């Protein structure tokens, strides 16, 4: 083989290597940079008076304040992708036609793809509500976990998620209660992340609400409160109680002690109000209950709230007051 042939083969191998190493997302990255450049240009623009009869009564000069910074996220919303692979999700988020995105995608292997600057608005929440916030996308970070919705989340994936959450919480001072799921903000429309997601583990690390361990108080219903009051205020029957005779006056000190032992106020417990205080959109109450159970109960999510479920709801409700 001649030197010329060797040179040609070497060049061909080099070109092949360059082609093989080409970033498959180069076109999407170019589009990203172009959009960021356009937004940066808008931010640098000095406001100018708008001509016309309805223009503002601007002063002679535009005065730029010296006291400002970037807006920062206040919520983190966790999703599962409901797709078959990380590659499929990355493709979905780099096609303009899909109109959907997230700040982070975390693969089953724990690899983290940071797809959008945290200060920019991703399209991940859709029509959603949490408390009084109706534009979730404008105040949140969206994190997608590569998971089809019916499989457990891998340990590598959860470990990476916890690392990302720790960084976000520290960087933006996000309150612990503001780490929520897509199903929480869109009850009846979304179910992600699934009932297999380890919310309790996240809450233990400081990301999200969870109820207290051990026996929980039973919420008071109007009927039970009234019945207790009648029972306590009725003079004791010595014969019935096998107690020494007493006068006919109720034992007010004993009443106070018994009432004090009740863990919770003697007020009606309203499930809708409790869910609303936690943050759920309760206009469709069954959907809100299902979303609550998906997050905190994680079994029998389609059934009504049981007595045990009500105790958990009541405990979380009191935490949010």
Short mmCIF file of C-alpha atoms in Angstrom, two decimals:
data_model
loop_
_atom_site.label_atom_id
_atom_site.label_comp_id
_atom_site.label_asym_id
_atom_site.label_seq_id
_atom_site.Cartn_x
_atom_site.Cartn_y
_atom_site.Cartn_z
CA UNK A 1 0.00 0.00 0.00
CA UNK A 2 1.44 3.39 -0.98
CA UNK A 3 1.86 6.38 1.29
CA UNK A 4 -0.87 8.14 -0.69
CA UNK A 5 -3.32 5.33 0.02
CA UNK A 6 -2.46 5.44 3.72
CA UNK A 7 -3.06 9.20 3.81
CA UNK A 8 -6.45 8.85 2.12
CA UNK A 9 -7.50 6.13 4.57
CA UNK A 10 -6.34 8.21 7.53
CA UNK A 11 -8.34 11.23 6.35
CA UNK A 12 -11.39 9.07 5.80
CA UNK A 13 -11.10 7.63 9.29
CA UNK A 14 -10.76 11.12 10.76
CA UNK A 15 -13.85 12.35 8.91
CA UNK A 16 -15.80 9.30 10.00
CA UNK A 17 -14.83 9.97 13.60
CA UNK A 18 -15.96 13.59 13.33
CA UNK A 19 -19.30 12.54 11.89
CA UNK A 20 -19.76 9.92 14.61
CA UNK A 21 -19.02 12.46 17.36
CA UNK A 22 -21.34 15.14 16.00
CA UNK A 23 -23.87 16.28 18.58
CA UNK A 24 -27.24 14.82 17.52
CA UNK A 25 -28.93 17.79 19.19
CA UNK A 26 -26.85 20.44 17.40
CA UNK A 27 -29.88 21.83 15.54
CA UNK A 28 -31.94 22.08 18.73
CA UNK A 29 -29.03 23.76 20.54
CA UNK A 30 -28.69 26.28 17.72
CA UNK A 31 -32.39 27.10 17.99
CA UNK A 32 -32.03 27.45 21.77
CA UNK A 33 -29.16 29.92 21.41
CA UNK A 34 -31.08 31.96 18.84
CA UNK A 35 -34.12 32.23 21.10
CA UNK A 36 -32.02 33.15 24.14
CA UNK A 37 -30.28 35.83 22.08
CA UNK A 38 -33.64 37.27 21.05
CA UNK A 39 -34.87 37.38 24.66
CA UNK A 40 -31.59 38.98 25.77
CA UNK A 41 -32.08 41.67 23.13
CA UNK A 42 -35.58 42.35 24.47
CA UNK A 43 -34.22 42.72 28.00
CA UNK A 44 -31.58 45.20 26.86
CA UNK A 45 -34.12 47.37 25.06
CA UNK A 46 -34.86 50.74 26.66
CA UNK A 47 -38.62 51.38 26.85
CA UNK A 48 -39.82 53.96 24.35
CA UNK A 49 -43.10 55.90 24.39
CA UNK A 50 -45.91 54.23 22.48
CA UNK A 51 -47.43 56.66 19.96
CA UNK A 52 -51.19 57.15 19.96
CA UNK A 53 -53.94 58.57 22.12
CA UNK A 54 -53.72 55.77 24.65
CA UNK A 55 -49.98 56.10 25.25
CA UNK A 56 -48.61 56.51 28.75
CA UNK A 57 -47.85 59.97 30.04
CA UNK A 58 -44.10 59.32 30.00
CA UNK A 59 -41.64 61.77 31.46
CA UNK A 60 -38.93 63.52 29.52
CA UNK A 61 -36.43 60.76 30.27
CA UNK A 62 -36.62 57.04 30.80
CA UNK A 63 -35.28 56.27 34.27
CA UNK A 64 -33.90 52.78 34.85
CA UNK A 65 -33.97 51.57 38.43
CA UNK A 66 -30.76 50.25 39.92
CA UNK A 67 -32.59 47.80 42.20
CA UNK A 68 -33.60 44.60 40.45
CA UNK A 69 -32.61 41.02 39.74
CA UNK A 70 -33.89 38.01 37.84
CA UNK A 71 -37.19 36.44 38.80
CA UNK A 72 -36.67 33.06 40.44
CA UNK A 73 -38.74 29.89 40.68
CA UNK A 74 -40.82 29.23 43.78
CA UNK A 75 -42.09 25.70 43.00
CA UNK A 76 -40.68 22.44 41.70
CA UNK A 77 -43.08 20.17 39.81
CA UNK A 78 -42.09 16.53 39.33
CA UNK A 79 -43.37 14.50 36.36
CA UNK A 80 -42.85 11.10 34.83
CA UNK A 81 -42.42 11.08 31.08
CA UNK A 82 -44.89 8.28 30.23
CA UNK A 83 -42.49 7.40 27.41
CA UNK A 84 -40.19 4.48 26.72
CA UNK A 85 -36.73 6.02 26.91
CA UNK A 86 -34.74 9.12 27.71
CA UNK A 87 -33.88 9.50 24.02
CA UNK A 88 -37.58 9.58 23.13
CA UNK A 89 -38.23 12.30 25.70
CA UNK A 90 -35.24 14.39 24.58
CA UNK A 91 -36.54 14.19 21.02
CA UNK A 92 -40.02 15.22 22.16
CA UNK A 93 -38.61 18.26 23.95
CA UNK A 94 -36.53 19.36 20.94
CA UNK A 95 -39.35 19.30 18.37
CA UNK A 96 -41.16 22.67 18.06
CA UNK A 97 -44.35 20.87 17.05
CA UNK A 98 -44.77 19.20 20.47
CA UNK A 99 -44.99 22.50 22.39
CA UNK A 100 -43.82 20.81 25.60
CA UNK A 101 -40.59 21.01 27.59
CA UNK A 102 -39.01 20.81 31.02
CA UNK A 103 -35.98 22.25 32.75
CA UNK A 104 -34.52 18.87 33.67
CA UNK A 105 -34.84 15.31 32.38
CA UNK A 106 -33.41 12.53 34.54
CA UNK A 107 -32.83 9.15 32.94
CA UNK A 108 -33.31 5.72 34.47
CA UNK A 109 -29.51 5.51 34.77
CA UNK A 110 -29.41 8.72 36.81
CA UNK A 111 -28.01 10.88 34.04
CA UNK A 112 -29.27 14.47 34.28
CA UNK A 113 -30.08 16.59 31.22
CA UNK A 114 -30.41 20.28 32.07
CA UNK A 115 -32.42 21.46 29.06
CA UNK A 116 -33.42 25.00 30.01
CA UNK A 117 -31.97 27.79 32.15
CA UNK A 118 -33.78 27.81 35.50
CA UNK A 119 -34.80 31.44 35.05
CA UNK A 120 -36.62 30.73 31.79
CA UNK A 121 -40.20 29.47 31.51
CA UNK A 122 -40.63 25.84 30.46
CA UNK A 123 -43.91 24.46 29.10
CA UNK A 124 -44.46 21.56 31.47
CA UNK A 125 -47.49 22.30 33.68
CA UNK A 126 -50.21 23.04 31.17
CA UNK A 127 -53.61 24.02 32.54
CA UNK A 128 -52.91 23.79 36.26
CA UNK A 129 -53.49 25.39 39.64
CA UNK A 130 -51.94 25.23 43.09
CA UNK A 131 -53.43 27.42 45.78
CA UNK A 132 -54.01 30.81 44.18
CA UNK A 133 -51.31 30.27 41.54
CA UNK A 134 -52.83 29.63 38.13
CA UNK A 135 -49.78 30.20 35.90
CA UNK A 136 -47.62 27.41 37.28
CA UNK A 137 -45.12 27.53 34.41
CA UNK A 138 -44.13 31.10 35.26
CA UNK A 139 -43.13 30.28 38.83
CA UNK A 140 -41.82 26.72 38.72
CA UNK A 141 -39.08 24.33 37.69
CA UNK A 142 -40.26 21.27 35.76
CA UNK A 143 -38.42 17.96 36.25
CA UNK A 144 -39.23 14.94 34.09
CA UNK A 145 -38.24 11.44 35.22
CA UNK A 146 -37.80 8.86 32.48
CA UNK A 147 -40.50 6.40 33.53
CA UNK A 148 -43.46 4.90 31.70
CA UNK A 149 -45.79 5.30 34.66
CA UNK A 150 -46.13 1.65 35.63
CA UNK A 151 -42.59 0.77 36.71
CA UNK A 152 -40.66 1.56 39.91
CA UNK A 153 -38.25 4.47 39.85
CA UNK A 154 -34.63 3.39 39.87
CA UNK A 155 -32.34 4.12 42.79
CA UNK A 156 -29.88 5.92 40.49
CA UNK A 157 -32.68 8.14 39.23
CA UNK A 158 -33.96 9.06 42.69
CA UNK A 159 -30.41 9.72 43.94
CA UNK A 160 -29.85 12.16 41.06
CA UNK A 161 -33.25 13.75 41.65
CA UNK A 162 -32.42 14.39 45.31
CA UNK A 163 -29.15 16.01 44.27
CA UNK A 164 -30.94 18.29 41.78
CA UNK A 165 -33.61 19.21 44.33
CA UNK A 166 -31.00 20.07 46.94
CA UNK A 167 -29.32 22.44 44.51
CA UNK A 168 -32.58 24.10 43.52
CA UNK A 169 -33.77 24.51 47.10
CA UNK A 170 -30.50 26.13 48.11
CA UNK A 171 -30.18 28.34 45.03
CA UNK A 172 -33.73 29.73 45.09
CA UNK A 173 -34.83 29.27 48.73
CA UNK A 174 -37.80 27.17 47.64
CA UNK A 175 -40.05 26.28 50.63
CA UNK A 176 -40.18 22.60 51.53
CA UNK A 177 -43.94 22.44 50.93
CA UNK A 178 -43.51 23.68 47.34
CA UNK A 179 -42.10 20.44 45.93
CA UNK A 180 -45.16 18.89 44.30
CA UNK A 181 -46.27 16.57 41.50
CA UNK A 182 -47.98 17.15 38.18
CA UNK A 183 -51.07 15.31 39.43
CA UNK A 184 -51.25 17.70 42.40
CA UNK A 185 -51.55 20.77 40.19
CA UNK A 186 -53.74 19.18 37.51
CA UNK A 187 -56.15 16.80 39.30
CA UNK A 188 -58.34 14.81 36.94
CA UNK A 189 -56.05 15.57 34.01
CA UNK A 190 -52.68 14.15 35.08
CA UNK A 191 -51.52 11.24 37.24
CA UNK A 192 -47.77 11.73 37.26
CA UNK A 193 -45.62 10.88 39.00
CA UNK A 194 -47.31 7.56 39.65
CA UNK A 195 -48.27 5.97 42.97
CA UNK A 196 -44.85 4.26 42.88
CA UNK A 197 -43.04 7.56 43.41
CA UNK A 198 -41.30 7.81 46.84
CA UNK A 199 -42.86 11.02 48.15
CA UNK A 200 -42.23 10.02 51.78
CA UNK A 201 -38.51 9.66 51.09
CA UNK A 202 -38.39 13.06 49.42
CA UNK A 203 -40.26 14.69 52.30
CA UNK A 204 -37.81 13.13 54.74
CA UNK A 205 -35.02 14.88 52.84
CA UNK A 206 -36.84 18.22 52.98
CA UNK A 207 -38.70 18.20 49.68
CA UNK A 208 -42.46 18.22 50.11
CA UNK A 209 -45.06 17.73 52.83
CA UNK A 210 -45.71 14.48 54.67
CA UNK A 211 -47.93 13.54 57.57
CA UNK A 212 -46.69 12.76 61.07
CA UNK A 213 -45.76 9.24 62.08
CA UNK A 214 -47.79 7.32 64.65
CA UNK A 215 -51.52 7.46 65.52
CA UNK A 216 -53.21 10.51 64.09
CA UNK A 217 -56.21 12.35 65.56
CA UNK A 218 -59.59 11.77 64.02
CA UNK A 219 -61.12 14.93 62.58
CA UNK A 220 -64.22 16.09 64.38
CA UNK A 221 -67.51 16.01 62.56
CA UNK A 222 -70.36 18.36 63.60
CA UNK A 223 -72.43 15.40 64.83
CA UNK A 224 -69.71 13.90 66.97
CA UNK A 225 -68.83 17.30 68.46
CA UNK A 226 -72.44 17.94 69.40
CA UNK A 227 -72.82 14.43 70.84
CA UNK A 228 -69.70 14.84 72.97
CA UNK A 229 -70.87 18.20 74.26
CA UNK A 230 -74.24 16.72 75.23
CA UNK A 231 -72.58 13.77 76.94
CA UNK A 232 -70.14 15.90 78.90
CA UNK A 233 -72.70 18.47 79.97
CA UNK A 234 -75.24 15.88 81.16
CA UNK A 235 -75.07 15.33 84.96
CA UNK A 236 -73.44 12.03 85.83
CA UNK A 237 -75.64 9.12 86.93
CA UNK A 238 -74.13 7.53 90.05
CA UNK A 239 -76.11 4.35 89.48
CA UNK A 240 -74.98 3.98 85.89
CA UNK A 241 -71.35 4.81 86.64
CA UNK A 242 -71.26 3.03 90.01
CA UNK A 243 -69.92 6.25 91.51
CA UNK A 244 -70.64 8.07 94.76
CA UNK A 245 -73.66 10.41 94.59
CA UNK A 246 -72.94 13.93 93.33
CA UNK A 247 -74.94 17.06 92.84
CA UNK A 248 -76.74 17.69 89.57
CA UNK A 249 -74.16 20.15 88.24
CA UNK A 250 -71.87 19.02 85.43
CA UNK A 251 -68.22 18.53 86.27
CA UNK A 252 -66.90 21.56 84.39
CA UNK A 253 -63.31 20.93 85.42
CA UNK A 254 -63.56 17.38 84.16
CA UNK A 255 -65.13 18.65 80.93
CA UNK A 256 -62.24 21.06 80.38
CA UNK A 257 -59.75 18.28 80.93
CA UNK A 258 -61.50 15.93 78.56
CA UNK A 259 -61.76 18.62 75.90
CA UNK A 260 -58.09 19.47 76.34
CA UNK A 261 -57.18 15.86 75.67
CA UNK A 262 -58.82 16.02 72.26
CA UNK A 263 -56.15 16.49 69.62
CA UNK A 264 -57.90 19.01 67.42
CA UNK A 265 -60.48 21.77 67.57
CA UNK A 266 -64.18 21.07 68.06
CA UNK A 267 -65.08 22.36 64.62
CA UNK A 268 -66.59 20.72 61.58
CA UNK A 269 -64.03 19.03 59.36
CA UNK A 270 -64.61 19.87 55.74
CA UNK A 271 -62.68 17.74 53.25
CA UNK A 272 -62.99 20.29 50.45
CA UNK A 273 -61.70 23.09 52.66
CA UNK A 274 -58.81 20.95 53.94
CA UNK A 275 -57.73 20.03 50.41
CA UNK A 276 -58.02 23.66 49.32
CA UNK A 277 -55.85 24.85 52.20
CA UNK A 278 -53.17 22.31 51.26
CA UNK A 279 -53.22 23.67 47.70
CA UNK A 280 -55.50 21.45 45.61
CA UNK A 281 -57.97 22.79 43.06
CA UNK A 282 -61.22 21.52 44.57
CA UNK A 283 -63.67 22.59 41.88
CA UNK A 284 -63.79 18.89 40.97
CA UNK A 285 -63.72 17.39 44.46
CA UNK A 286 -63.46 13.70 43.44
CA UNK A 287 -60.49 14.57 41.20
CA UNK A 288 -58.82 16.49 44.04
CA UNK A 289 -59.34 13.54 46.41
CA UNK A 290 -57.83 11.17 43.86
CA UNK A 291 -54.79 13.45 43.42
CA UNK A 292 -54.37 13.70 47.18
CA UNK A 293 -54.52 9.91 47.57
CA UNK A 294 -52.10 9.41 44.69
CA UNK A 295 -49.55 11.55 46.53
CA UNK A 296 -50.08 10.69 50.20
CA UNK A 297 -51.96 7.37 50.37
CA UNK A 298 -50.69 5.65 47.19
CA UNK A 299 -53.24 2.84 47.26
CA UNK A 300 -56.94 2.57 46.41
CA UNK A 301 -56.61 6.00 44.83
CA UNK A 302 -59.97 5.72 43.08
CA UNK A 303 -61.96 5.10 46.25
CA UNK A 304 -63.43 7.69 48.68
CA UNK A 305 -61.44 8.84 51.68
CA UNK A 306 -61.46 6.27 54.47
CA UNK A 307 -61.26 7.09 58.17
CA UNK A 308 -57.49 6.53 58.05
CA UNK A 309 -57.24 8.77 54.96
CA UNK A 310 -59.21 11.49 56.73
CA UNK A 311 -56.79 11.39 59.65
CA UNK A 312 -53.89 11.94 57.23
CA UNK A 313 -55.73 14.74 55.43
CA UNK A 314 -56.57 16.42 58.73
CA UNK A 315 -52.95 16.21 59.89
CA UNK A 316 -51.64 17.80 56.69
CA UNK A 317 -54.39 20.40 56.74
CA UNK A 318 -53.33 21.53 60.22
CA UNK A 319 -49.71 21.78 59.07
CA UNK A 320 -50.78 24.22 56.35
CA UNK A 321 -52.84 26.53 58.57
#
